Short mmCIF file of C-alpha atoms and ligand atoms in Angstrom, two decimals:
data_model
loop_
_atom_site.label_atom_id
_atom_site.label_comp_id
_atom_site.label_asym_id
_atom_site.label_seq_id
_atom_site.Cartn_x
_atom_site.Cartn_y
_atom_site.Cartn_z
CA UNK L 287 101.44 110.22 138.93
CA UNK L 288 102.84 113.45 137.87
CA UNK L 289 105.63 115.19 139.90
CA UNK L 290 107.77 118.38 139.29
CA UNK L 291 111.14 117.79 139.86
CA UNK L 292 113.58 120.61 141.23
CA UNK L 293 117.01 120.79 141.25
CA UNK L 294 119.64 123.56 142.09
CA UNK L 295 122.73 121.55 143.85
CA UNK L 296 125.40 123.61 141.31
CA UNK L 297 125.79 126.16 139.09
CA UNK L 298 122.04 124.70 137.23
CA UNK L 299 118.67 125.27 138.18
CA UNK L 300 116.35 122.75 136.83
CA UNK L 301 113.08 121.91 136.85
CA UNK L 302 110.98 119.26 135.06
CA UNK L 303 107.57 117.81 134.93
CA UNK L 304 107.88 113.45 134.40
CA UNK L 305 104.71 110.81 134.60
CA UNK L 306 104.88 107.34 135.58
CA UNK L 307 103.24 104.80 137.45
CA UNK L 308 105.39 103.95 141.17
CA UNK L 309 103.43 100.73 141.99
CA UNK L 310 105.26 99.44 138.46
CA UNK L 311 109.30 98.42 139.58
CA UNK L 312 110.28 100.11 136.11
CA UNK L 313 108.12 103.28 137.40
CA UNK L 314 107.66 103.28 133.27
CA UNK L 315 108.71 106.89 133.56
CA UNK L 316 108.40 109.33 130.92
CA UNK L 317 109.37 113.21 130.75
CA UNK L 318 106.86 115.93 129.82
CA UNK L 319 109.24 118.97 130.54
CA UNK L 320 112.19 119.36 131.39
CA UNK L 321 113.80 123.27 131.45
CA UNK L 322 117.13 123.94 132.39
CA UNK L 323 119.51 127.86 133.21
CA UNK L 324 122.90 127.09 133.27
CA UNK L 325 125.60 130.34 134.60
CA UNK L 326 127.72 128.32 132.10
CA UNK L 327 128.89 131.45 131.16
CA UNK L 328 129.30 132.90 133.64
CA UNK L 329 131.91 129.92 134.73
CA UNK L 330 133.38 130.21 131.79
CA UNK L 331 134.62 133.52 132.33
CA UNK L 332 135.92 132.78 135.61
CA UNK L 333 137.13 129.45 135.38
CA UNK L 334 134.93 128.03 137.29
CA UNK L 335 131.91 127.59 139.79
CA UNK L 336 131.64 130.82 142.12
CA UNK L 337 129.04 129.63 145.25
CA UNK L 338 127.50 132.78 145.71
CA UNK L 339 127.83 134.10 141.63
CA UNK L 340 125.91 130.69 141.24
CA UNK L 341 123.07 131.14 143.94
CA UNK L 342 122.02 135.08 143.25
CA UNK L 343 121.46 133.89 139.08
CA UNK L 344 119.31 131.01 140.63
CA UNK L 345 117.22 133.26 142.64
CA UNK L 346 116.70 135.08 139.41
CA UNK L 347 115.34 132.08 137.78
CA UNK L 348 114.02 129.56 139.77
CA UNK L 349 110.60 130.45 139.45
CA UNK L 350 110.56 131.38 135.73
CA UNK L 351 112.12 127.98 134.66
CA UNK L 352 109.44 126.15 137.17
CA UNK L 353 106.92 128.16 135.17
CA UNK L 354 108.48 127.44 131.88
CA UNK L 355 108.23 123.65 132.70
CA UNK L 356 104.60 124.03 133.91
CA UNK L 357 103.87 125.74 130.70
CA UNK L 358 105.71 123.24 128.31
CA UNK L 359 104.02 120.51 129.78
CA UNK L 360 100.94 121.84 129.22
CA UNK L 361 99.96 121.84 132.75
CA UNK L 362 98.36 123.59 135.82
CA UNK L 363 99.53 123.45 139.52
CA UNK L 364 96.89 121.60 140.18
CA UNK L 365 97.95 118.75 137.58
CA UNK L 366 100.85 118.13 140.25
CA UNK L 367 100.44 114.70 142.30
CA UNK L 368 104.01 115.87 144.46
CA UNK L 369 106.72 117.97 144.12
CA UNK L 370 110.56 116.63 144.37
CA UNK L 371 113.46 118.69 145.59
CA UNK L 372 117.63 118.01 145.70
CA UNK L 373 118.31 118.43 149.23
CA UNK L 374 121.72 118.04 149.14
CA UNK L 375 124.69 117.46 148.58
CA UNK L 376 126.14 120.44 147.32
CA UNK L 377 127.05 124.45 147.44
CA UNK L 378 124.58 125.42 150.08
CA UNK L 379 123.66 128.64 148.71
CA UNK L 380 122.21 126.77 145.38
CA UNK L 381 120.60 124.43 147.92
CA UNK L 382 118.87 126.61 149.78
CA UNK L 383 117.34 128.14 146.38
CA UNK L 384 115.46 125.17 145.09
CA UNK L 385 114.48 123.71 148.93
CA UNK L 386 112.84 126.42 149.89
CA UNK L 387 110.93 127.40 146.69
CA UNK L 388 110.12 123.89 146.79
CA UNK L 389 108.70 123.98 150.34
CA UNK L 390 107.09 127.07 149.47
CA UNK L 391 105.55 125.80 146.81
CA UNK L 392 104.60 122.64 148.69
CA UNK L 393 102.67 125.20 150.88
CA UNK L 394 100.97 127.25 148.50
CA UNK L 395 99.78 124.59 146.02
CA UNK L 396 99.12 121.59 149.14
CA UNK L 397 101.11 118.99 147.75
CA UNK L 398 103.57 116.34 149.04
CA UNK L 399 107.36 117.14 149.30
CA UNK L 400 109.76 113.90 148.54
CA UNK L 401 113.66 115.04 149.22
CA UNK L 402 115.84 113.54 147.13
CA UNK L 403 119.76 113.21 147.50
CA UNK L 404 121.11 114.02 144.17
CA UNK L 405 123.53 110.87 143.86
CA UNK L 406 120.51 109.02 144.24
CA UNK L 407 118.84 111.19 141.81
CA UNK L 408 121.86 111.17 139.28
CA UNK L 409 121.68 106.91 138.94
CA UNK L 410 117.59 107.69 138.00
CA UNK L 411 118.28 108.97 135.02
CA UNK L 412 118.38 105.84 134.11
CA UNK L 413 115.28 104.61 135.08
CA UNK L 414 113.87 107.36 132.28
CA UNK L 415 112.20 105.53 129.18
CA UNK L 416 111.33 101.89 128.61
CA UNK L 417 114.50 99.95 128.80
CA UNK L 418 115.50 100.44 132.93
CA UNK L 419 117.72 98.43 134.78
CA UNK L 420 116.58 95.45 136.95
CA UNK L 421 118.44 94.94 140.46
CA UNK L 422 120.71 93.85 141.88
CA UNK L 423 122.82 96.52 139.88
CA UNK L 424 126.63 98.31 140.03
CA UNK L 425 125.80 101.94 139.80
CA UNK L 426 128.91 104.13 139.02
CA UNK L 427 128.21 108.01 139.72
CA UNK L 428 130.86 110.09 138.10
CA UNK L 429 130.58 113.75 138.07
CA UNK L 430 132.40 116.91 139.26
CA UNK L 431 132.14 116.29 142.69
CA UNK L 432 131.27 112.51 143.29
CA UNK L 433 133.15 109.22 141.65
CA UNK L 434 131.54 106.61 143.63
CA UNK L 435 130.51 102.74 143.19
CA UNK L 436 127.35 101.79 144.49
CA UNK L 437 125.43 98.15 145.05
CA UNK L 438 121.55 98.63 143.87
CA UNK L 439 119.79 95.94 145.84
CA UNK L 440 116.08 97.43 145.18
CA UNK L 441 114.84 101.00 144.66
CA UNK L 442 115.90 103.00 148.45
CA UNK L 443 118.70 99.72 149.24
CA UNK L 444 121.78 100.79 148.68
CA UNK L 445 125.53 99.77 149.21
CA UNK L 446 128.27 102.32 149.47
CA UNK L 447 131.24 100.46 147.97
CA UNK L 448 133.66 103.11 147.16
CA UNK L 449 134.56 106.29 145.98
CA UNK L 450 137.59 109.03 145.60
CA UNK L 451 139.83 109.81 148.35
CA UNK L 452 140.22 112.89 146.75
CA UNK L 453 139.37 114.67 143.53
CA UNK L 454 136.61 113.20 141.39
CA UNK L 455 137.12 111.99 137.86
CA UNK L 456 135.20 115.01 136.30
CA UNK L 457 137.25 117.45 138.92
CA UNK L 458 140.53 115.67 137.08
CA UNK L 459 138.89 116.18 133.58
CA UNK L 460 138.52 119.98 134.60
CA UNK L 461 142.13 120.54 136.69
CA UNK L 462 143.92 118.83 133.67
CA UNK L 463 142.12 121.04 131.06
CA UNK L 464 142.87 124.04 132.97
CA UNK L 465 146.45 123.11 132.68
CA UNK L 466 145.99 122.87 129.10
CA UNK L 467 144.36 126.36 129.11
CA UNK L 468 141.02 124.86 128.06
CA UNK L 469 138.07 126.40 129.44
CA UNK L 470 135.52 125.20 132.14
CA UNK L 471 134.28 122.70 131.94
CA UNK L 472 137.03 120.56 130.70
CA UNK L 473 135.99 117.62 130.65
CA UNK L 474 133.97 117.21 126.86
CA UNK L 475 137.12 119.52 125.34
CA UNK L 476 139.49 117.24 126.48
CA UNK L 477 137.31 114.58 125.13
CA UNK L 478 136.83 116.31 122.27
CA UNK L 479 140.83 117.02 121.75
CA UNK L 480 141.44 113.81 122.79
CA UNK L 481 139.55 112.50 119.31
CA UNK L 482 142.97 113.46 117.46
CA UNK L 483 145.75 112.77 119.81
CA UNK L 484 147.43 109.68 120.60
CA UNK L 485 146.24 107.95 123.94
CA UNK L 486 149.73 105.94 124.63
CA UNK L 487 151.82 109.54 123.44
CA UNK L 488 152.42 110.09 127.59
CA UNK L 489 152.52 106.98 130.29
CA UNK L 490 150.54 108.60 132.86
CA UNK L 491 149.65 107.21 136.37
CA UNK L 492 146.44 105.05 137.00
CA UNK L 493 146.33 105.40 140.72
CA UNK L 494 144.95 102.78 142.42
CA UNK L 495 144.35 100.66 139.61
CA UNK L 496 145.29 97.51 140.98
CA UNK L 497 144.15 97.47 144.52
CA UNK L 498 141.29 95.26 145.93
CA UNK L 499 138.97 97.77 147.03
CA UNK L 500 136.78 100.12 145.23
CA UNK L 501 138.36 103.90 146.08
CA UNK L 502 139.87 105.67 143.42
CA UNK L 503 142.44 108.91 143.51
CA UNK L 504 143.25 111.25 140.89
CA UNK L 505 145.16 113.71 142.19
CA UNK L 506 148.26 112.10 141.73
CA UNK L 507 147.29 112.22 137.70
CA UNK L 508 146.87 115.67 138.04
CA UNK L 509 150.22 116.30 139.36
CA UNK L 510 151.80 114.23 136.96
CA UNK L 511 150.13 115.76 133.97
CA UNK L 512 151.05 119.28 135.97
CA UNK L 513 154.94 118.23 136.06
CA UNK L 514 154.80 116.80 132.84
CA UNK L 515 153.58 120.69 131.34
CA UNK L 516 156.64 121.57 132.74
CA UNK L 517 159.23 119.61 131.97
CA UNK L 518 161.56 119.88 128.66
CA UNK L 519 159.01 117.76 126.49
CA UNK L 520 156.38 119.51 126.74
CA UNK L 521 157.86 123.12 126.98
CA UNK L 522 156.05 126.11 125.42
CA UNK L 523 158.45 126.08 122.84
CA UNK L 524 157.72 122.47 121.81
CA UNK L 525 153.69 123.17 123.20
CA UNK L 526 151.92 122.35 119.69
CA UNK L 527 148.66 121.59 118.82
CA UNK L 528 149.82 118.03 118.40
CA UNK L 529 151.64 117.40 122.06
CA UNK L 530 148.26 119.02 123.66
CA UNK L 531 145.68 116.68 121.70
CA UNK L 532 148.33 113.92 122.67
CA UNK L 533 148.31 114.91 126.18
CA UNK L 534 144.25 115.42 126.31
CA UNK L 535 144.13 111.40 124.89
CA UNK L 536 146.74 110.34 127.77
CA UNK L 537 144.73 111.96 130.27
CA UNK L 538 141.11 110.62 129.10
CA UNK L 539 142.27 107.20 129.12
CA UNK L 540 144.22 106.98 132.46
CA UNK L 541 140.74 108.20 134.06
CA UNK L 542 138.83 106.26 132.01
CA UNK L 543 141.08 102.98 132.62
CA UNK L 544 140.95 102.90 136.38
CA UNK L 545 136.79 103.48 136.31
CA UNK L 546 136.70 100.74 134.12
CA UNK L 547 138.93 98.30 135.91
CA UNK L 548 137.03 99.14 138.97
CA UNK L 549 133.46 99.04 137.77
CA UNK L 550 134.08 95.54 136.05
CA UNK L 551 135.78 94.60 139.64
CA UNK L 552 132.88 95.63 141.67
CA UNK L 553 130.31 94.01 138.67
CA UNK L 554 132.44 90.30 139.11
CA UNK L 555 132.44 90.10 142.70
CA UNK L 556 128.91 91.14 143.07
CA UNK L 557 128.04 88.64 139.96
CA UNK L 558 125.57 91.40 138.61
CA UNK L 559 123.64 91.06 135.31
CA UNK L 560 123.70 95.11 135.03
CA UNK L 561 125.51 97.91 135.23
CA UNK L 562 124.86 101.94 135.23
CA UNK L 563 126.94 104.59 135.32
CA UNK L 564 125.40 108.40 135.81
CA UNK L 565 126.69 111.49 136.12
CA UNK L 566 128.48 114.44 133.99
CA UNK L 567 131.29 112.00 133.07
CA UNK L 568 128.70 109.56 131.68
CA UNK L 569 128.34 111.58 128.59
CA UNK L 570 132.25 110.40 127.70
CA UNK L 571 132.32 108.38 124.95
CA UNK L 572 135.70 106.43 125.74
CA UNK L 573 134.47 105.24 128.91
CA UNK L 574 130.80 103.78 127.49
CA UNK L 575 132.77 102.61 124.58
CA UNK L 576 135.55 101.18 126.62
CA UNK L 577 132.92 99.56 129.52
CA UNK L 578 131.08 97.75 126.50
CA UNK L 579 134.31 96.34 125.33
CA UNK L 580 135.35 94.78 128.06
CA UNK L 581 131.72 93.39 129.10
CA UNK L 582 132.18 91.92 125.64
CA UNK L 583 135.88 91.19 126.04
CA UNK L 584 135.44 89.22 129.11
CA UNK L 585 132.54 87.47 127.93
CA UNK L 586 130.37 88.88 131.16
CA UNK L 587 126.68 88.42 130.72
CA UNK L 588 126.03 92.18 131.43
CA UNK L 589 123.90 94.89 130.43
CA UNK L 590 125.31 98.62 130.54
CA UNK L 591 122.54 101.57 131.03
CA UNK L 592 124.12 105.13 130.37
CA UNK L 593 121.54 107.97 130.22
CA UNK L 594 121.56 110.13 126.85
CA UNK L 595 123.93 112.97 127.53
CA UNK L 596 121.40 115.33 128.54
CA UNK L 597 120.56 113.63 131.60
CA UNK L 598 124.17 112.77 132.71
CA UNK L 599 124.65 116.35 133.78
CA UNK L 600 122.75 118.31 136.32
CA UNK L 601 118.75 118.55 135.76
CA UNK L 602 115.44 118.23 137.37
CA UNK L 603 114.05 115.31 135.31
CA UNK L 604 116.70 112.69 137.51
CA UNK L 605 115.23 114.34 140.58
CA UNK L 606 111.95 113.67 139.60
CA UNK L 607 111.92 109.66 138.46
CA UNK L 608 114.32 109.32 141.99
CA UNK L 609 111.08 110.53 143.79
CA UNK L 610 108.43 108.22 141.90
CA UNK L 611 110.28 105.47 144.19
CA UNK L 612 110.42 107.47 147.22
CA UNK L 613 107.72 108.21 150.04
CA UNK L 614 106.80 112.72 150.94
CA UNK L 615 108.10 114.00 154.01
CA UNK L 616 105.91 113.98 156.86
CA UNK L 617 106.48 117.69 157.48
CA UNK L 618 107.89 119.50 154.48
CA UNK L 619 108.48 122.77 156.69
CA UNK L 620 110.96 121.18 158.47
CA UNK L 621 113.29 120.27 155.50
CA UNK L 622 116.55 121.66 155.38
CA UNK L 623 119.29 121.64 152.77
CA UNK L 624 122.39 119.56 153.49
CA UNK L 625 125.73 120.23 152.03
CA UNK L 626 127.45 117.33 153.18
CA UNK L 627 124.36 114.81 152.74
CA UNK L 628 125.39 111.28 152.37
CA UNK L 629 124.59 108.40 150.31
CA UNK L 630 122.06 106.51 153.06
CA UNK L 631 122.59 103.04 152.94
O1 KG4 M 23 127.04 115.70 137.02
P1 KG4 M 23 127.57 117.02 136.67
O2 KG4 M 23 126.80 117.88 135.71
O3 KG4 M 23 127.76 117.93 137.92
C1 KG4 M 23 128.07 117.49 139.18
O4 KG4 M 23 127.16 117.06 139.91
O5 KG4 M 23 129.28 117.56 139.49
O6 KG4 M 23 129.07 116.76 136.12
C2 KG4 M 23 129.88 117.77 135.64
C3 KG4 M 23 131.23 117.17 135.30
C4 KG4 M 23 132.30 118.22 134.95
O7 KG4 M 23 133.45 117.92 135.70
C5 KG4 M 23 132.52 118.00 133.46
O8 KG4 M 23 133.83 118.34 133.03
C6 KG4 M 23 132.26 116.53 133.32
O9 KG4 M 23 131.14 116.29 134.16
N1 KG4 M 23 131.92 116.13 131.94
C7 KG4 M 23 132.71 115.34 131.18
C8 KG4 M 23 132.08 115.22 129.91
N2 KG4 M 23 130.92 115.94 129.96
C9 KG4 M 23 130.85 116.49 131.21
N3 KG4 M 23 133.89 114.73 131.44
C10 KG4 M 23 134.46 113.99 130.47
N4 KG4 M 23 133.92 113.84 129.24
C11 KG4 M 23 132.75 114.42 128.91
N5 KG4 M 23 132.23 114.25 127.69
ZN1 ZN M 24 125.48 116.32 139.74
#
C-alpha cells in the first residue's frame, strides 16, 4: 500500500509518501518522500508560534510541498492507495489547512481518507524501518504541547496513563530558554549549552518526581529557574557564559529526571519488554542516553525505540505509517478538524 501522509497541526506543513504492507503487525514501513516548510523563521523572530502567522504560510504551501513529495517519490496521483490527514489536536487554523486539502484531494483523486490524531501519529514514527516495537509497549510522547504516558496494547488499543497538569516538557525547554534569552525553539540550544555546563551547578525542583501516579508538572521548574535569574547569584552582573551553560545543564536534567523516573515507573508496573518515546523532545540526547542507563542500571529486560531526530518533530511521514494500521472514514466530507482531540482509548 502506498499512502500520502499530511500533516499541518503547528507551525509545519508536511507531507510524505511511505509503503508498507498493513496485514504485516510491523506494517514493514518504509518512506519514499517525505517534504517538510517550517515558518521556523518566522518564530524565530517573534519568539514564538503565531496561530494565524502559522496558517496563512501553510495555505501558501500546502499544495506545493504535496506536489514536491509526489514528485520525489517518483509518483502519480493515481499511485495513491489512501490519503492520511492530522485531524487534530492542535492550532485550528493549521488544522483546517491540511483537513481540507486532504478532503479535497480525497474528492478529486477518489481515494480513501484515514484521520489520524497526531499523538497517535507521533508514537508511529517508530514503527518506520525494520526494527519496530512489539506490544504491549510504554509509549512516552513528549513535545511542545503533549508530555503524556501511554499503554500500547495492539495497534488502535490504547491506555491513557498520564500526562502534564500543566506545561509540557518541550513548553519548559522553550519558557526556560526564553529566560535565558535563547531563541525559539529552546529546547536543542539548551541542550546544546547544556553540553558545557555543569548539571548539579543549581538544585532545581523535580516536581512530582516521587508520586505514584504518572502526571508530571513543570511549571513550578519554570518559576524556579525564573526566580533563580533574579536573585543575587545569578545577577546580570555575575550573568556569564559559564552560570548560563550551568543553568541550561540544571534545567535539562531536572526535566529529563522526572520523565525518566516516570517512564521506568509506568515500564515496571506494566512489566513491559519495550519502551518508545516520540515527540520533539525525543531528539534529546540526555534523556535517550539517560533512559538506556537506567534500563541497563536496573537490569530491566527492555528495549528502547526513539525515532531518528527527524521524525521526533512534526512531519507527514508519522501520519502516514499511523494510518497503515488504521481503517478510511466512511464519509471523508464530513471530517472536521479538532483542536482539543483526545487520545481515544
Ligand atoms: O513534536 P514537536 O515538533 O511539536 C509539537 O507537536 O509540539 O516538538 C517541539 C518541541 C519544542 O518544544 C522543542 O523545543 C522541543 O520539541 N525539542 C527539544 C529538542 N529538540 C526539539 N527539546 C529538548 N531537546 C532537544 N534536542
Ligand atoms: Zn507534534
Amino acid at each position: 500500500m502506498i499512502i500520502l501522509g499530511i500533516e499541518t497541526t503547528c507551525d509545519e506543513t508536511g507531507a510524505a509518501i511511505l509503503e508498507g504492507d498493513p496485514s504485516l503487525r510491523s506494517g514493514r514501513i518504509h518512506i519514499l518522500s517525505n517534504v517538510l516548510a517550517s515558518s521556523a523563521l518566522l518564530q524565530a523572530k517573534y519568539g514564538g508560534v503565531i496561530p494565524e502567522q502559522a496558517a496563512r504560510e501553510q495555505i501558501k504551501v500546502i499544495i506545493p510541498v504535496i506536489e514536491e513529495a509526489l514528485q520525489q517519490a517518483k509518483l502519480r496521483p493515481s499511485d495513491l492507495d489512501a490519503i492520511a490527514v492530522t485531524h487534530g489536536p492542535g492550532l485550528i487554523g493549521s488544522l483546517l489547512v491540511g483537513v481540507e486539502a486532504a478532503k479535497t484531494l480525497s474528492l478529486v483523486w477518489n481515494k480513501p481518507l484515514i484521520a489520524v490524531n497526531h499523538l497517535v501519529g507521533h508514537f508511529y514514527a517508530n514503527w518506520i524501518g525494520k526494527d519496530v516495537p512489539v506490544f504491549p509497549c510504554i509509549g512516552l510522547l513528549v513535545s511542545g504541547g503533549h508530555t503524556d504516558l501511554v499503554l500500547f496494547k495492539d495497534h488502535g488499543k490504547y491506555q491513557y496513563l498520564g500526562g502534564t497538569r500543566d506545561d509540557a516538557a518541550g513548553e519548559c525547554f522553550d519558557k526556560c530558554a526564553r529566560l535565558l534569552g535563547l531563541p525559539y525553539p529552546g529546547g536543542p540550544k539548551i541542550s546544546k549549552l547544556a553540553q558545557k555546563g555543569n548539571p548539579k551547578a543549581f538544585d532545581l525542583p523535580r516536581p512530582m518526581i516521587d508520586s505514584p501516579d504518572f502526571d508530571f508538572s513543570f511549571s513550578g521548574l519554570k518559576t524556579a529557574v525564573a526566580n533563580l535569574i533574579h536573585t543575587s547569584e545569578v545577577r546580570k552582573s555575575s550573568y556569564t557564559s559559564e552560570v548560563k551553560r550551568n543553568l541550561a545543564a540544571s534545567i535539562e536534567v531536572a526535566i529529563v529526571d522526572v520523565l525518566v523516573k516516570k517512564t521506568i515507573l509506568a515500564a515496571q508496573k506494566f512489566r513491559v519488554k519495550q519502551i518508545m518515546v516520540a515527540g520533539g523532545v525525543a531528539s534529546n540526547q540526555k534523556l535517550v542516553n539517560d533512559l538506556r542507563f537506567k534500563i541497563k542500571d536496573l537490569r530491566m529486560n527492555v528495549q528502547l525505540y526513539v525515532p531518528p531526530p527527524s521524525l521526533c518533530t512534526d512531519n507527514g511521514a508519522m501520519i502516514a505509517a499511523a494510518a497503515f494500521f488504521q481503517k478510511p472514514i466512511k464519509d471523508p466530507l464530513k471530517l472536521q478538524a479538532d483542536p482539543n482531540l483526545a487520545l481515544a482509548y
